[in-house]
Amino acid sequence: MPSLDLIDHSPYHPSPSAKLSSASNLILIDNYDSFTWNVYQYLVLEGATVTVYRNDEISLEQLIERRPTQLVVSPGPGHPDSDAGISCEAISHFSGQIPVLGVCMGEQCIFKVFGGRVDVTGEVLHGKTSPLRHDDKGVYEGLPQDLPVTRYHSLAGTHATLPDCLEVSSWIASGPDGDKGIIMGVRHKTLLVEGVQFHPESILTAEGRSMLKNFLHMHGGTWAENAAVQGQMPIEPRISEQSGVSGEEGNGGTKVNGVKSTESILDRIYRRRRQAVEAQKDIPSQKLSDLQELYNLGLSPPQISFPDRLRSSPYSLSLMAEIKRASPSKGPIAMHICAPAQARKYAMAGASVISVLTEPEWFKGSIDDLRAVRQSLEGLKYRPAVLRKEFIFDEYQILEARLAGADTILLIVKMLDGSTLERLYAYSQTLGMEPLVEVNNTMEMEIAVKLGAKVIGVNNRNLISFEVDLGTTSRLMDKVSSSTIVCALSGISGPEDVRVYRSHGVRGVLVGEALMRSSNINTFVSNLLDSSIERNDGNPQPEILVKICGTRTPEAARVAIEAGVDMVGIILVEGRSRYVTPEVASAISRVVHQTSRPHKLQDLEAVQNNTSQASGYFEHTAGYFRHPGRALIVGVFQNQSLDYVLAQQRLLNLDAVQLHGSEPVEWATLIPVPVIRRFAATDSGLGTRGYHSLPLLDSAVGGTGTPLDMKPVRKLLEQDAGLRIILAGGLHPGNVVDLLNELQSVRGQVVAVDVSSGVEHEGSQSHEKIQAFIQAAKEYI
């Protein structure tokens, strides 16, 4: 029972409730508001064990380590954009994992996290009550309408910017028909996240404790899981970390509602997957014959060797990083995760393999996740291999995986008879994929060795009992030859778990849950693998490149090169004011190819670590434009035929091509030199990997001198940390430094600056302005 010194002085629910085991570690974020004490009091009186942290006194990593059972974000003064501290970050991380409740500013933080805007309501309320309308769900379940609730706010989420993933759960009635007025509560449509704009903890609010009681009796990270726990819909028995299943476990089966079942979790998954695959085979366009025709047409993405990629890790032990939203043993882990974004983080942290769970019911994955992950890795230097982690029993699933971009698939010895295992292993090899063969004991290891498996994964988790024994991998190492790659799977969460594997000859570890919960993947991976690799993050910023465009004479090209220019652009579009004839273009090209730089550029490839760690596509392709000994000649085209572009490239010996019109993005794959392509900051396809080497951001058709608005440019770069650009539009010697400064923390994503009219005087290129512009850009730090 709660301490007797906590007394509810309101006229509602004066008696304390019994302690709740399901709310044994509730964390309350204090946004520096006196009402936080009242929220704490009500939660404790309803049986929760509560720990309070102020919003600037704890990090997300520390919150994660405390493993809260629920998260509540308190009221507070100010705006969620500037005054909420860790609140928004905490909501973003824990949504989909545990119940989350926001009160007043906490509700505004929820609105902001999921994409809405918080704005003034037009009225300032301080301790005023209003009748509340609600949808009788969530925290309002079983409560009457028109409850008096206490309001202290001038801000609220707006209807116009209500994100699609949120719904209005309560409101102040407006007009004679009781229409939804000011938003008083929001609820995520799928995740167990709820917010109230008013103060349920106020003594003037009716049924405030009932609302918090309703919240405390919610379970899981999603409304579906909560409904299942509450008995409102059927749910499969879920494996628990301690006993193996919710309910009672017996040898070889589970007991659900007192009824013994001999079907293990592996059996149930296998049965459900077989049903789903058989149904999918009957869908037009997804029949086996349809998939085979797609494969015969060469539509499967390029693949890499899974064993070779494991052997070429940047670490002494290869990392297989797993994307796993949930599992039978842990339930929801990271339901909100974006698979391709997570894959890029894994790749940049040094993962050799990215494992994608594609089972939809227990692990909440899909084949679409795998397809998107493969697309997100397109063009990466040393990209990781992609593994389809699935319960595979049919050639159909293997072919489906190859078409989606998998480099390898998982075959589980425990669930396949000998002939099926051999058949699927051989079929996978015909598609160029060496499978990962999973074992758990001596007998299974012997089967995998006899099969000739080149890569064997030892699952430390028994798939029948779901018990984890990290010593399983080490005990089986003497059963394989040194040429076989052995990887440890499951249960690995920290460096102490893997140090012994390294000494026993294990070549790789698969890590899922710990990575999915990590707030800093780079640091986690480095610590996990005891890495001494110097990360590229801290390397000095390379010197910015300069491109002088619209060059019309060999003399201007020579002046630019002697001043330190990196690219000389010539306009090859007839009718444009800066167009140069083929004869002049040839003369300029000869000067560029024959004139050496006054000083050589630093060879970035030579100073970077000689490892097989992935690097970003644009980070890599930006290097194409850093010739150590001379400038590059760039031909600029606009809406001309591809044949013309190719002919001019050969004729003029162009080092690069710039497409400045509406040419198809795919043309970049057909042009034999690096391609720069012009975009506006809002154009689609700008960040597409695997095509143009660099996007050039300009304000118009080019050469007009119209300045580029830096706000959308900064937003674009903030959204995609792997993007690199060439900046153009209205630049001149006097403003280039100021415009770069406007980009603030994302300035490092600008590889080069491009100028045309900004170095001209009365329609002609000014040698003095060319020199001044190059000097200003090169001296910028």
CSV table of N, CA and C in Angstrom, one decimal, residues 13 17 20 22 42-43 46 70 99 101 134 136-144 147 187 192 194 207-219 223 226 230 232:
chain,number,residue,atom,x,y,z
A,13,HIS,N,-12.3,9.7,-5.0
A,13,HIS,CA,-11.4,8.6,-4.8
A,13,HIS,C,-10.4,8.9,-3.6
A,17,SER,N,-5.1,2.9,-3.6
A,17,SER,CA,-5.3,1.5,-4.2
A,17,SER,C,-4.1,0.6,-3.8
A,20,LEU,N,0.6,-1.9,-7.7
A,20,LEU,CA,0.5,-2.6,-9.0
A,20,LEU,C,1.8,-3.2,-9.4
A,22,SER,N,2.4,-4.4,-12.2
A,22,SER,CA,2.6,-4.0,-13.6
A,22,SER,C,3.1,-2.5,-13.8
A,42,TYR,N,-1.1,11.2,-7.4
A,42,TYR,CA,-2.2,10.4,-8.0
A,42,TYR,C,-1.7,9.1,-8.5
A,43,LEU,N,-0.5,9.1,-9.1
A,43,LEU,CA,0.0,7.8,-9.7
A,43,LEU,C,0.3,6.8,-8.5
A,46,GLU,N,-2.7,5.4,-6.9
A,46,GLU,CA,-3.3,4.3,-7.7
A,46,GLU,C,-2.4,3.1,-7.8
A,70,GLN,N,6.3,2.2,-17.5
A,70,GLN,CA,5.5,3.2,-18.1
A,70,GLN,C,6.3,4.5,-18.1
A,99,PRO,N,3.5,1.7,-22.3
A,99,PRO,CA,2.5,2.8,-22.3
A,99,PRO,C,3.1,4.2,-22.0
A,101,LEU,N,2.1,8.4,-21.5
A,101,LEU,CA,1.1,9.4,-21.2
A,101,LEU,C,1.7,10.7,-21.1
A,134,HIS,N,-15.4,13.4,-24.8
A,134,HIS,CA,-14.3,12.5,-25.1
A,134,HIS,C,-14.9,11.3,-25.9
A,136,ASP,N,-14.6,8.0,-25.0
A,136,ASP,CA,-14.9,6.9,-24.1
A,136,ASP,C,-13.9,5.7,-24.4
A,137,LYS,N,-12.7,6.1,-24.8
A,137,LYS,CA,-11.7,5.1,-25.0
A,137,LYS,C,-10.5,5.4,-24.2
A,138,GLY,N,-9.5,4.5,-24.0
A,138,GLY,CA,-8.3,4.8,-23.4
A,138,GLY,C,-8.5,5.3,-22.0
A,139,VAL,N,-7.9,6.4,-21.6
A,139,VAL,CA,-8.0,6.9,-20.2
A,139,VAL,C,-9.4,7.4,-19.9
A,140,TYR,N,-10.3,7.5,-20.9
A,140,TYR,CA,-11.6,8.0,-20.7
A,140,TYR,C,-12.7,6.9,-20.5
A,141,GLU,N,-12.2,5.6,-20.7
A,141,GLU,CA,-13.1,4.5,-20.7
A,141,GLU,C,-14.0,4.5,-19.4
A,142,GLY,N,-15.3,4.4,-19.6
A,142,GLY,CA,-16.2,4.3,-18.5
A,142,GLY,C,-16.5,5.6,-17.8
A,143,LEU,N,-16.1,6.7,-18.3
A,143,LEU,CA,-16.3,8.0,-17.7
A,143,LEU,C,-17.4,8.8,-18.4
A,144,PRO,N,-18.2,9.6,-17.6
A,144,PRO,CA,-19.3,10.3,-18.2
A,144,PRO,C,-18.8,11.5,-19.1
A,147,LEU,N,-17.4,16.2,-18.3
A,147,LEU,CA,-16.7,16.2,-17.0
A,147,LEU,C,-16.0,17.6,-16.9
A,187,ARG,N,-4.5,10.7,-29.1
A,187,ARG,CA,-4.1,9.3,-28.9
A,187,ARG,C,-3.5,8.7,-30.2
A,192,LEU,N,0.6,2.6,-28.0
A,192,LEU,CA,-0.1,2.9,-26.8
A,192,LEU,C,0.5,4.2,-26.2
A,194,GLU,N,-0.8,8.2,-25.3
A,194,GLU,CA,-2.0,9.1,-25.1
A,194,GLU,C,-1.6,10.3,-24.4
A,207,GLU,N,-12.9,12.9,-11.8
A,207,GLU,CA,-12.5,11.6,-12.3
A,207,GLU,C,-11.0,11.7,-12.8
A,208,GLY,N,-10.2,12.6,-12.3
A,208,GLY,CA,-8.8,12.6,-12.7
A,208,GLY,C,-8.0,11.4,-12.3
A,209,ARG,N,-8.3,10.9,-11.1
A,209,ARG,CA,-7.6,9.6,-10.7
A,209,ARG,C,-8.1,8.4,-11.5
A,210,SER,N,-9.4,8.5,-11.9
A,210,SER,CA,-9.9,7.4,-12.7
A,210,SER,C,-9.2,7.3,-14.0
A,211,MET,N,-8.9,8.5,-14.6
A,211,MET,CA,-8.1,8.5,-15.8
A,211,MET,C,-6.7,7.9,-15.7
A,212,LEU,N,-6.0,8.3,-14.6
A,212,LEU,CA,-4.7,7.8,-14.4
A,212,LEU,C,-4.8,6.3,-14.0
A,213,LYS,N,-5.8,5.9,-13.4
A,213,LYS,CA,-6.0,4.5,-13.1
A,213,LYS,C,-6.2,3.7,-14.4
A,214,ASN,N,-7.0,4.2,-15.3
A,214,ASN,CA,-7.1,3.6,-16.6
A,214,ASN,C,-5.8,3.4,-17.3
A,215,PHE,N,-5.0,4.5,-17.2
A,215,PHE,CA,-3.7,4.4,-17.9
A,215,PHE,C,-2.8,3.3,-17.2
A,216,LEU,N,-2.8,3.3,-15.9
A,216,LEU,CA,-1.9,2.3,-15.2
A,216,LEU,C,-2.3,0.9,-15.5
A,217,HIS,N,-3.5,0.6,-15.9
A,217,HIS,CA,-3.9,-0.7,-16.2
A,217,HIS,C,-3.8,-1.1,-17.6
A,218,MET,N,-3.1,-0.3,-18.4
A,218,MET,CA,-2.8,-0.6,-19.8
A,218,MET,C,-1.5,-1.4,-19.9
A,219,HIS,N,-1.3,-2.2,-20.9
A,219,HIS,CA,-0.2,-3.1,-21.0
A,219,HIS,C,0.4,-3.0,-22.4
A,223,TRP,N,-2.0,-0.6,-28.9
A,223,TRP,CA,-3.4,-0.8,-28.5
A,223,TRP,C,-3.8,-2.3,-28.7
A,226,ASN,N,-2.5,-4.3,-25.9
A,226,ASN,CA,-3.3,-4.0,-24.7
A,226,ASN,C,-4.6,-4.7,-24.7
A,230,GLN,N,-6.1,-7.5,-22.1
A,230,GLN,CA,-7.3,-7.2,-21.4
A,230,GLN,C,-8.4,-8.2,-21.7
A,232,GLN,N,-9.8,-8.6,-24.8
A,232,GLN,CA,-10.8,-8.1,-25.7
A,232,GLN,C,-10.6,-8.7,-27.1
